[in-house]
Each structure stands twice: as structure tokens, then as C-alpha cells.
Amino acid sequence: MAVAPMHDGFLVHKRFRYGWLALLLVGFVAAAFFYRDRLEGINVDLVFGYGLGGLALAIMLLLTWFGVRKRSYAKGAGPLKGWLSAHVYLGIALIFLVPMHGGFVIEPDIHGLAYVLVLITAFTGVLGIAFYGLYPRRVAANRDGLTFDDMVKRMAEVDIEIRGLSPKLSEAANDVVRGEVANLRIGGGVRMLFVKPRNRSRHAQMALHRLAIDNDAARRAEALLERKADVVDRLQRDIQMRSRLRVWLLLHVPLSLAALAVVISHGVGMLVFGLGSV
Amino acid sequence: MGVSEFQVAIIGSGPAGLSAGARAAARGLSHLVLERSDGPCNTIFRFQKGKHVMAQPAHAPLRSELPFEDGRREDVLAAWHGRAEELGVNLLYNADVIGITGVAGAFTIALADGSEVTAAAVVLAVGLQGNLNTLRVPGAELEHVGYQLDDPDEYEHERISVIGAGDAAIENALALAAHNDVTIINRSGEFARAKKANESAVLAAIESGRLGVVYNANTQAVESDTLVLETPDGEARVPCERLIARLGAAPPRKLVEACGVSFPNEDRNALPEVSAKYESNVPGLYVVGALGGFPLIKQALNQGYEVIEHIIGEDVEPADTPLLREKLVAVPEWSVDAFLEAVRDRVPIFSELNGLVLRDTMLESDVHKFTDGETVLRRNDYTNSLYVVIEGAVCVHLDDEVPPKASVTLGQGAFFGEMGLISGRRRAATVSAVGDVLLLEVPRRRMIALRASVAAVRESMDREAIARSIQAHLAPGLDRESIDDIAATATIHSWAKGRVLFNEGEDGDSLHLIRSGSVLVRKKIGDHDVVLNYVAAGNCVGEMAMVSGEPRNATVAAAADCETIRIERDDFERLMDRHPSLREQIEGVRTARTAITERMAESPDQGSLIEFLVDQGGKEATDILLIDETLCVGCDNCERACAATHDKITRLDREAGPSYANMHVPTSCRHCEHPHCMSDCPPDAIKRAAEGEVYITDACIGCGNCQRNCPYGVIQMAEPTIGQRGWLASLVGGFGLSRAEVSEGPKQAVKCDMCMNLEGGPACVRACPTGAAIRVHPNEVIELITGES
Ligand SMILES: Cc1cc2nc3c(=O)[nH]c(=O)nc-3n(C[C@H](O)[C@H](O)[C@H](O)COP(=O)(O)OP(=O)(O)OC[C@H]3O[C@@H](n4cnc5c(N)ncnc54)[C@H](O)[C@@H]3O)c2cc1C
Ligand code: HEM
Ligand code: SF4
Ligand code: SF4
């Protein structure tokens, strides 16, 4: 809300400066591409092969350089936000430029591989942007002002209190409580990205409820487990969303490096062996 | 009256007292050093184990019988102990002095155990650490009874009782409860006296059973394994193998007053006035060390030596004379004595300073010589020292024109720079030299101390400052004669945070010009108390009722500790008559504020957001880090950038700190107008740069005062680092923060310096990929919210 006027996100950075730039670039190249047959006195293969290819390679290098720029903390060279803004829009531009460079043809050779890798990289980037747009506000809402450590501490407090109740609980109730502690998993593992693990605290609370023990200690234990289950829910959502915010980069970065490597070897190959054929 | 037992009695065996004892022994004076605890140097003895003690100020010479250089606490103490024994210093331990009577030549010193000591002269060197209150019940002397807790992890599986309901008691009890069976003994029925966070923590711990409690309990007796209490339900016996009583401390002021020594005012931090020979208002009774206003060990040692020389009647050249001479290298025609003389004779605000204070003021100040036209200080800088004109004149530019259209000339004896000093905000004017001018620049800290302890300084400064504030903020261009009579009846008021300046509906009989701090304007709308506006120093409040004649239409309360200049209605009328454009200006303010009021009344949420921001430091920040939660992806690149540019230690904790309406205020320095961290730093290691950055220099001795004083918890005590995971490792190893390796060196305070030495501004903001992190002056945000431009 009110913060918005102070903050200027990377997408809207400098009134979409790089968005416009990318749009212009793509528009210009697309126009040239569609009217390529009418362009006279111009070697179309040379322009779209070497010209556009060179441009795409330059953009690739710039995009990859972002990784270096992200880590050069002491140097000036403008805020990282501007770099990311350019990265995103030029990256999206690549999705359109690369197919035009290849004339919308994919063959099972090094050109094709470069083509596919660049596109996948770009798509993982788009996925990242989707996550960046979606999750931050959800994470904040889910946390409701608590930090991760606060939540863990809350769980620990419940655990201590439940342990204190143990002497006053029946054998069956104690089994449930012990089982909860032994089996509870908050997160971890790749599965977590897609489905939340079971909330064992919730299960235990319900199990305790089913035992229907009518004494103060059991009622208190149930209330405590319910409180813990709520925290577990929150924590699990938190971990899931925050993992999604990061995990795509684990695809994006290696893919981008692979793409760059293949693109470069494709380019070198074209320079060494291809020039003659034009 | 018989002959006194000793030529000199020294009270307190800290660095000051012990050094005095050592000199007295070396000079063959009959003497006695009285120490309350059971060993010498209690304050330093209680420093944390192995603490690196620093010999600041580094350039000052040491003049004492006791050796002193940087080193571990243990080594420093051992060296003093050895030397004191060698000299045969006469020390009496467990001698708690409670008062002094008599006159020079025949003082009687009363001890807590009822005994008395007589001496011809007395040196009071009790420091500032205060008297810990102790239990006065049977068994209080038992060994398992203590009054403080150094290391809670020392104890395990013990049954411990903690007496008290304040922050110290709660913190101790909670820390001990981790590994022990702890009961907290509260004399009343609640913990309301403690900080909110501590109160909720202790109640939660009690509710969950981690901590036992006895309310409304009076301690009756201590037995070897039981604590006997009196409660409304009768006697209670609590099993207790260790007892920690946190009963608070009495400031030494009471003791000092009980010795007949008077204080200049009621200020809690006021220090007794002493002469150039450290003599108090009681002839023959001397005050040295931290209690005399000299907060460092080396100074205390030097004074201990000098005070004995003074008592003997020896004329010692003060140890600081060579240092003062150095201050004057640029003006070799001045001798130290002549310069000090000139300051006192020519500068009215300093005319009543005693020699000692004047010397010390000069020691901290700088002497400058400027030639015609040179700039002394620049408008909009954040510097906050005060200048006095020793010779020549300066020109104060009241506008931005070059050369200025409106200006004021200040001549010999005048001071300037007080507005920045008082408000903590940017300089309001540029000042340049007229011909050759000789100036003394007094640092902020010294001026604040002088204003607090010397009434004459405060009063003469304030009279002039009121007139200048009126001229600067209300009637620019109006000549001083037309202002002075109004200034003479205007009054200065201080308001603690939260205090109400005036209420909605009251008669509007006066106007307040805010000279430091800031206020919040609120109004009752329906059932809600809505925040309408925030007004900072340099502006006025209460003007609406002045022009409309109607009652106050809103309530104004101090957002931070504040000082205002109050001008009565009649005087203000006169001022408007003399300066008609003021009426227009006030009308303009009124229209603008009415518009804001209407906007804000429609969206009370915006008011809450302002209140949140103000609460989180907006009221005093010059620059605050704000994170938009809808943009932050939690990558922590901001923290990594901070660590990478600051000795591998991040000074910002992104996740910590509160949020409201998706605005998150991480734990990071606010660069306050009046930095709390600066207020109690013994070596004056915390500085403010011209751009407003508050930073800590290498002079830090690691005492941790600043960490305790910062209300926003942004200072850490850290060991210097020596290495870090490499660049490649952090790329491959992914996303954790790079861990710094630390050395075993002494801890020092570290905090955000706003990357003052880096190009391009704060690294955290530059490194944020999404634009979630920004650093702004809070007023910019508030003005955006209220729609004021
Ligand atoms: C945590 C911390 C770290 C510090 N680090 C440094 C540093 O590294 N370098 C540095 O230069 N300064 C440092 N300082 C400041 C330094 O400790 C003081 O400047 C110095 O101790 C002041 O000496 P003093 O003799 O005036 O008083 P103190 O050292 O406070 O000595 C006063 C003595 O008087 C005794 N006493 C008090 N009341 C009575 C009474 N009624 N009857 C009898 N005896 C009494 C006390 O028990 C005590 O032993 C530090 C301060 C703190 C709190
Ligand atoms: C195909 C070309 C692309 C290449 C070679 C590329 C390369 C990179 C590299 C090397 C990084 C640095 C990651 C790191 O060091 O942490 C990165 C980050 C990123 N990329 Fe791309 N990228 C490409 C396309 C895209 C596209 C199309 C988008 C979005 C639409 C995108 C969005 C991002 C984002 C959001 C980040 C992470 C920013 C951060 O949080 O640090 N990328 N990319
Ligand atoms: S450290 Fe704390 S008190 Fe000091 S300027 Fe920063 S926020 Fe203010
Ligand atoms: S710890 Fe803080 S207050 Fe103490 S010397 Fe260092 S900077 Fe000053």
C-alpha cells in the first residue's frame, strides 16, 4: 500500500526503461524478419545469422554477467535492481530473438541444442519472475510479523510445557505425545516443493481428542498440540514458499552456464567453418 | 576536636583512588584508602573475564605511580596490585562509606558498620557505578547470596531464587531457568516495572511452568538451603541453594550529597562542580575520577596523582598543558594561558566556567584560523559542533544566494552552530569568515555536557538561541531589535516522549516552535484516535488557533523527547504586525494542514502507518532502511553486501525487526538526530559525519555502553575478523551467509556506517536485486503518506 510510492520494483524500474528497450528491439527485428524477402541489397543470412546471432550472444553475455555483478558489492556501477530489470527484459527478448535467428527451425545438432538450452533457461527465468511476483507478499502474510526463529521458539515452548504434563497423562496419551515428537517433520527434501509434509502435530491433536480423556492435563495437552499444529502449518508453508523462491535459481544458473557454453561453441563453429558457406 | 588519624583519606580504590593512594604513599603522607568491596578496583574487577582494557586517549601522557598500558584486565589489575604493595599503600576493604562531616583539617568519615575514620583532607573517588542495594535480613552474609550474575551458564541443576521484579531480575531468572530450577520472588503482585518484552517473557515462563514465582513476598531470612518469606498467606519456605537479589542500585549522588558536596542541578547525570584543583564546594574535600566527569582510566590515574600534589600544596603543571599547546600550533603568538584567558574574557557563554572545565573543554576542542571568505560550515551539513569567535568576525548567510542577500555578522565573543547542535538536524545556514578570524570549535558532546551541568552556559546560550530561532523560522528578514523583546518573554519547554503539549478543545493561548525532537498531531474521530500529521523540528504547532481564535482542533504530543519555544498569543500578534508576511506564511501553513487533516481523516490506516514509522525511529532518524515486503524475495544479498564491505560482519539483520502494512523496518542503524549511542561512550569514539552518518572509530574500548543505549538494538560487539569463505565457495555452496572467521582480539562495537566510504551509497540498497530495500529520510515517507509536498 502506502509504501509503494517509495519503492520502485525491478519490473517498473525507471518507468520500464528496459522493457521498452526490449520491446523496441524485438519489434524492430520482427519487422525486419517478416519483410526479409523484400529487403534488397542485403544478405539476409548474414544479417540474421551473424548479425542477430552476434546480438543474441552479446545479450547472453550481458545476462550471465549479472551473476558477477550480483557479487561485486563494493563497486558502484548502478544499483543491482537496474541490472535485474535489464536482465529480465532482455532475457524475455531472447525468447523471441533466438527463434528468428534460427528461422524457427530446430534440428538435432549443436544449433538446436543451443536454441533449446537458451529457451529453457529463459523459461526458468520467467518461472522465477512468477515466483518473485507471487510469494513475497504471501510469505509476509503467513509470517504475520514473526521471524522464523520466533516460530521455532514457539514450538519449543510448547514442547517443554507438554513434557511437563507427562506425569499427569495416561499411558495412551503419553504414547500419542511421544509419537508426535518422534515423527514430526517440518520440512526438507525435494517433495516439500510440491506437497507439504503431513502435519503430525495436527494428527496427534486429533488422536488425543479421540481418546476423549476427561482431565485437565489431557485437555491442556490437546490445546497445546493445537497451538503447535498451527505453528507447524505456518512453518511448512513458509519453508515451501521460500524454497520455491530459491529453487528455480538452481536450475536457472547451471542451465544458463550450459547454454552460454553451447552458444559460444556454436558461434565459434560458425565463425570457423560457417563463414565460407554464406 | 582531636587530631585526625590521617593526613588524607581516599574513598574508593578505583584507578583514581588507588593512584591517589599510591602517590600519597610515595610522598610519605599518612593515608588510608577506604574500599567498599573486598578487593581493589571493583569496577574494573567486574569487567568481563579477559577483557582487553584500553589506555585511551592514546596521545595523552600518563602521570601516576601506577603503570598502565593496553592489556588484559587481569594483567592491568595485577600490575597495579604489585605496585601498590611495593609502595605500601594503606588499603582498608569492606569499608562502605555512608557520609562525611566536619571541615578541612578535621573530617569524620562514617562507615556502614558504624565505625568512623578521621582525616585532614578527603579525596572522593567512588566512580559512577553506584551502590548495589543489598539485603538486610539474617543470613544475608551467607556465601550463596549474591547481588549480580556474571555468567548464567556457570550454574546447572541448582535450586535458585532470584529476588526482584525489575529487568535485571527477570533477565537473570530467565537465563538461569534454562538449566536450573528457578523461583522469582516478587515483592508486589505484578512485573509492571520491567520492560514490556521482559514482562511478557517472564509471564509466559511462569505460565508454562518453566519458572516458579512467589508474589507479594517479603524476604524474612536466608538459611543455608531455604529462603524464608512473609506472604499474605503466612510464612513461606522456598528451597534455595543459591540466592540472587537484584534490588537495584542507588546512584552515588546520595552518598556525595551526604558528604556535603552539592550538585549544580537536578539532572540525573549532573556531576558535582570542582575547582581547577579538584576541590569541591567543601574546602578540603576533593573529587576525582569518573565522578568528577573524567570517564577514562588514564584520566582517573592522572587525577589521583595530581590531587595529592594539590593537597600537599605543590603547584603541578597540569599533565594536559603540552596537549593544549599543540592545539595552538597554528597560532604560535598565543600562549595556553593567554588563550584560556581570552576565551573566558571574550566569550560570554563561557565566562563562568571554572578553570578545570575550561581546560578540559579546550582539550576536546579545535582552534581554527580562517581567512576572508573561507567557509566555516555549510548549510545542510549534519555537523553539530559549536563555534565561538575568539577574534575577528563571521558572516551568517541567511539565504542560498552568492553573495547572500540576507546575512548577519557575528563578532568577537559570539557563538554559532547552536541550531544544528540543539536540533540534531542539518545546518540551517552557511557561515563564512569576514577577514581573518580565530575560532574555537567545541564538539557536540562537550557542549551537551556543559549545557547540562553549567546553568550559566545554558541560560546565556538559550536567550540568544530563542531570538535566532524566531528570526530563522518565523521572521526571516526582520531586524533583531524587533525580535528581541518578543524573544525575551518566550520560554523554553522540554517534553518527554509521549507528553501532551496541548489537547484538542483547549484554549489556544500560545504557539510552539519545535527546536528539537518532533511531535504527532492526533484527533478523535468517532471512537478512534487518528494520527493526522507528524511535525519535525524547525516547524511550529498550535498556529491554527492563533489565527482563527478558535480552540485547539487537535491534540499534539511529543513523538520523541522534545524542546519547544513557546510564544504567547499577544507576542505572536505583535510579531505578525511587525512582520506581515508571517501572517501570510501562517495562513499558508494553515491551509496546507487543513487539507492534510481532511485527507488523513478519511484514511485512518495511513495515520497508523505514520505512527508505526515514527515509533520505529521515524521520530529521530535521519536515514532509515525500509524493506517492501511485497518485493523482498529473502535472498539476503543485502546482508551479504554489508558483510562483504564491512570486515565480513553484516551490520544489518534483514529478518529481524517489525513490519506494518508490508513495510518492514529491519534491524539497522537509523542515524538518529541525537544518537543515543553517543551519549555515554567513554572515549567519545562515536562520530557523526557531515552527511549525517553515525559511525564508530577505532578508539572504541569495547565497553558496550552504546549497545545498551541504542533503543533499536542495532549495535553488536564483535571480534575483528580474519577470513571468510571464498567467492567461488559462496557461488557453489549456494545461499547461506558466508561465515566469517573471527580472531581472539578484543571486542569492539560495530554498526552501520551507511557505507560512507563507498561510492554509490549503501551497499545493501545497491545489492538488492528487486528494489525492495531503500534508505530514506523518514520525512520523505511521511510526506508521501500525508500528501504534503
Ligand atoms: C564495561 C566497561 C568497560 C570499560 N572499559 C574501559 C577501558 O577499556 N579503558 C578505559 O580507559 N576506561 C574504561 N571504562 C571506564 C573506566 O572503568 C572508568 O573510567 C574508571 O573505572 C573510573 O575510575 P574511578 O576510579 O573514577 O571509579 P571506579 O573505577 O568506579 O572506582 C570506584 C571504587 O569506589 C568504590 N566505592 C564506591 N562507593 C563506595 C563507598 N560508598 N565507600 C567505599 N568505596 C566505594 C567502588 O567499589 C570502586 O572500587 C570502562 C567502563 C565500563 C563500565
Ligand atoms: C537465457 C538467458 C538467460 C541467462 C543466460 C541468464 C543468466 C542468469 C544468471 C547467470 C543469473 C545469476 C544467478 C545468480 O548468480 O544467483 C541469473 C539470475 C536471474 N535471472 Fe536470468 N538468465 C537468462 C534469462 C532470464 C529470463 C528470461 C528471466 C526472467 C524473465 C531471468 C530472470 C532472472 C532472475 C529473476 C534472476 C535472479 C535474480 C536474483 O534474485 O538474484 N533470467 N540469470
Ligand atoms: S546506533 Fe542506535 S542510537 Fe545510534 S544512531 Fe544508530 S539507531 Fe540511533
Ligand atoms: S562500545 Fe560503544 S560506547 Fe563503548 S567505547 Fe565502543 S563505541 Fe563507545
PDB file of N, CA and C in Angstrom, chain A residues 158 161-162 165-166 168-170 173-174 177 204-228:
ATOM      1  N   VAL A 158       6.097 -24.959  23.475  1.00  0.00           N
ATOM      2  CA  VAL A 158       5.011 -25.924  23.626  1.00  0.00           C
ATOM      3  C   VAL A 158       5.577 -27.276  24.045  1.00  0.00           C
ATOM      4  N   GLU A 161       6.410 -27.436  27.681  1.00  0.00           N
ATOM      5  CA  GLU A 161       5.254 -27.493  28.558  1.00  0.00           C
ATOM      6  C   GLU A 161       4.586 -28.863  28.496  1.00  0.00           C
ATOM      7  N   ILE A 162       4.533 -29.434  27.289  1.00  0.00           N
ATOM      8  CA  ILE A 162       3.909 -30.760  27.182  1.00  0.00           C
ATOM      9  C   ILE A 162       4.717 -31.792  27.968  1.00  0.00           C
ATOM     10  N   LEU A 165       3.786 -31.947  31.384  1.00  0.00           N
ATOM     11  CA  LEU A 165       2.483 -32.544  31.698  1.00  0.00           C
ATOM     12  C   LEU A 165       2.561 -34.056  31.779  1.00  0.00           C
ATOM     13  N   SER A 166       3.612 -34.616  31.199  1.00  0.00           N
ATOM     14  CA  SER A 166       3.719 -36.063  31.008  1.00  0.00           C
ATOM     15  C   SER A 166       3.338 -36.907  32.234  1.00  0.00           C
ATOM     16  N   LYS A 168       1.281 -36.442  34.402  1.00  0.00           N
ATOM     17  CA  LYS A 168      -0.159 -36.402  34.710  1.00  0.00           C
ATOM     18  C   LYS A 168      -0.993 -37.007  33.587  1.00  0.00           C
ATOM     19  N   LEU A 169      -0.332 -37.495  32.531  1.00  0.00           N
ATOM     20  CA  LEU A 169      -1.085 -38.035  31.396  1.00  0.00           C
ATOM     21  C   LEU A 169      -1.128 -39.554  31.452  1.00  0.00           C
ATOM     22  N   SER A 170      -2.179 -40.114  30.870  1.00  0.00           N
ATOM     23  CA  SER A 170      -2.291 -41.578  30.850  1.00  0.00           C
ATOM     24  C   SER A 170      -1.244 -42.145  29.897  1.00  0.00           C
ATOM     25  N   ALA A 173      -2.208 -41.497  26.258  1.00  0.00           N
ATOM     26  CA  ALA A 173      -1.972 -40.105  25.880  1.00  0.00           C
ATOM     27  C   ALA A 173      -0.487 -39.839  25.729  1.00  0.00           C
ATOM     28  N   ASN A 174       0.292 -40.398  26.639  1.00  0.00           N
ATOM     29  CA  ASN A 174       1.743 -40.236  26.538  1.00  0.00           C
ATOM     30  C   ASN A 174       2.279 -40.819  25.231  1.00  0.00           C
ATOM     31  N   VAL A 177       1.676 -38.332  22.513  1.00  0.00           N
ATOM     32  CA  VAL A 177       2.567 -37.184  22.617  1.00  0.00           C
ATOM     33  C   VAL A 177       3.983 -37.555  22.175  1.00  0.00           C
ATOM     34  N   ALA A 204      -1.686 -35.711  15.955  1.00  0.00           N
ATOM     35  CA  ALA A 204      -1.606 -36.073  17.367  1.00  0.00           C
ATOM     36  C   ALA A 204      -2.724 -35.403  18.142  1.00  0.00           C
ATOM     37  N   GLN A 205      -2.972 -34.133  17.785  1.00  0.00           N
ATOM     38  CA  GLN A 205      -4.036 -33.425  18.496  1.00  0.00           C
ATOM     39  C   GLN A 205      -5.364 -34.152  18.300  1.00  0.00           C
ATOM     40  N   MET A 206      -5.600 -34.589  17.053  1.00  0.00           N
ATOM     41  CA  MET A 206      -6.873 -35.256  16.790  1.00  0.00           C
ATOM     42  C   MET A 206      -6.927 -36.612  17.490  1.00  0.00           C
ATOM     43  N   ALA A 207      -5.767 -37.296  17.491  1.00  0.00           N
ATOM     44  CA  ALA A 207      -5.720 -38.597  18.168  1.00  0.00           C
ATOM     45  C   ALA A 207      -6.048 -38.427  19.645  1.00  0.00           C
ATOM     46  N   LEU A 208      -5.471 -37.387  20.222  1.00  0.00           N
ATOM     47  CA  LEU A 208      -5.707 -37.129  21.638  1.00  0.00           C
ATOM     48  C   LEU A 208      -7.182 -36.816  21.868  1.00  0.00           C
ATOM     49  N   HIS A 209      -7.734 -36.078  20.924  1.00  0.00           N
ATOM     50  CA  HIS A 209      -9.144 -35.712  21.029  1.00  0.00           C
ATOM     51  C   HIS A 209     -10.010 -36.974  21.015  1.00  0.00           C
ATOM     52  N   ARG A 210      -9.615 -37.938  20.121  1.00  0.00           N
ATOM     53  CA  ARG A 210     -10.386 -39.175  20.015  1.00  0.00           C
ATOM     54  C   ARG A 210     -10.336 -39.989  21.294  1.00  0.00           C
ATOM     55  N   LEU A 211      -9.194 -39.903  22.000  1.00  0.00           N
ATOM     56  CA  LEU A 211      -9.083 -40.651  23.254  1.00  0.00           C
ATOM     57  C   LEU A 211     -10.108 -40.155  24.279  1.00  0.00           C
ATOM     58  N   ALA A 212     -10.544 -38.919  24.062  1.00  0.00           N
ATOM     59  CA  ALA A 212     -11.592 -38.330  24.898  1.00  0.00           C
ATOM     60  C   ALA A 212     -11.334 -38.506  26.383  1.00  0.00           C
ATOM     61  N   ILE A 213     -10.140 -38.149  26.821  1.00  0.00           N
ATOM     62  CA  ILE A 213      -9.818 -38.262  28.237  1.00  0.00           C
ATOM     63  C   ILE A 213     -10.333 -37.010  28.936  1.00  0.00           C
ATOM     64  N   ASP A 214     -11.005 -37.198  30.016  1.00  0.00           N
ATOM     65  CA  ASP A 214     -11.592 -36.050  30.679  1.00  0.00           C
ATOM     66  C   ASP A 214     -10.771 -35.637  31.892  1.00  0.00           C
ATOM     67  N   ASN A 215      -9.600 -35.106  31.654  1.00  0.00           N
ATOM     68  CA  ASN A 215      -8.906 -34.475  32.780  1.00  0.00           C
ATOM     69  C   ASN A 215      -8.151 -33.239  32.304  1.00  0.00           C
ATOM     70  N   ASP A 216      -7.794 -32.391  33.245  1.00  0.00           N
ATOM     71  CA  ASP A 216      -7.204 -31.091  32.907  1.00  0.00           C
ATOM     72  C   ASP A 216      -5.941 -31.227  32.081  1.00  0.00           C
ATOM     73  N   ALA A 217      -5.079 -32.160  32.503  1.00  0.00           N
ATOM     74  CA  ALA A 217      -3.793 -32.294  31.827  1.00  0.00           C
ATOM     75  C   ALA A 217      -4.004 -32.654  30.357  1.00  0.00           C
ATOM     76  N   ALA A 218      -4.909 -33.592  30.094  1.00  0.00           N
ATOM     77  CA  ALA A 218      -5.131 -34.022  28.721  1.00  0.00           C
ATOM     78  C   ALA A 218      -5.719 -32.887  27.894  1.00  0.00           C
ATOM     79  N   ARG A 219      -6.644 -32.163  28.504  1.00  0.00           N
ATOM     80  CA  ARG A 219      -7.225 -31.036  27.771  1.00  0.00           C
ATOM     81  C   ARG A 219      -6.161 -29.993  27.446  1.00  0.00           C
ATOM     82  N   ARG A 220      -5.322 -29.751  28.438  1.00  0.00           N
ATOM     83  CA  ARG A 220      -4.251 -28.765  28.230  1.00  0.00           C
ATOM     84  C   ARG A 220      -3.314 -29.240  27.105  1.00  0.00           C
ATOM     85  N   ALA A 221      -2.980 -30.541  27.153  1.00  0.00           N
ATOM     86  CA  ALA A 221      -2.084 -31.085  26.138  1.00  0.00           C
ATOM     87  C   ALA A 221      -2.696 -30.922  24.753  1.00  0.00           C
ATOM     88  N   GLU A 222      -3.987 -31.153  24.677  1.00  0.00           N
ATOM     89  CA  GLU A 222      -4.635 -31.029  23.379  1.00  0.00           C
ATOM     90  C   GLU A 222      -4.579 -29.578  22.876  1.00  0.00           C
ATOM     91  N   ALA A 223      -4.858 -28.666  23.791  1.00  0.00           N
ATOM     92  CA  ALA A 223      -4.807 -27.250  23.398  1.00  0.00           C
ATOM     93  C   ALA A 223      -3.404 -26.870  22.941  1.00  0.00           C
ATOM     94  N   LEU A 224      -2.418 -27.405  23.673  1.00  0.00           N
ATOM     95  CA  LEU A 224      -1.038 -27.098  23.309  1.00  0.00           C
ATOM     96  C   LEU A 224      -0.706 -27.655  21.933  1.00  0.00           C
ATOM     97  N   LEU A 225      -1.141 -28.889  21.698  1.00  0.00           N
ATOM     98  CA  LEU A 225      -0.849 -29.502  20.397  1.00  0.00           C
ATOM     99  C   LEU A 225      -1.523 -28.722  19.278  1.00  0.00           C
ATOM    100  N   GLU A 226      -2.697 -28.211  19.556  1.00  0.00           N
ATOM    101  CA  GLU A 226      -3.376 -27.441  18.531  1.00  0.00           C
ATOM    102  C   GLU A 226      -2.567 -26.185  18.210  1.00  0.00           C
ATOM    103  N   ARG A 227      -2.074 -25.553  19.275  1.00  0.00           N
ATOM    104  CA  ARG A 227      -1.274 -24.352  19.055  1.00  0.00           C
ATOM    105  C   ARG A 227      -0.038 -24.703  18.223  1.00  0.00           C
ATOM    106  N   LYS A 228       0.575 -25.841  18.596  1.00  0.00           N
ATOM    107  CA  LYS A 228       1.782 -26.225  17.877  1.00  0.00           C
ATOM    108  C   LYS A 228       1.460 -26.540  16.417  1.00  0.00           C
TER     109      LYS A 228
END
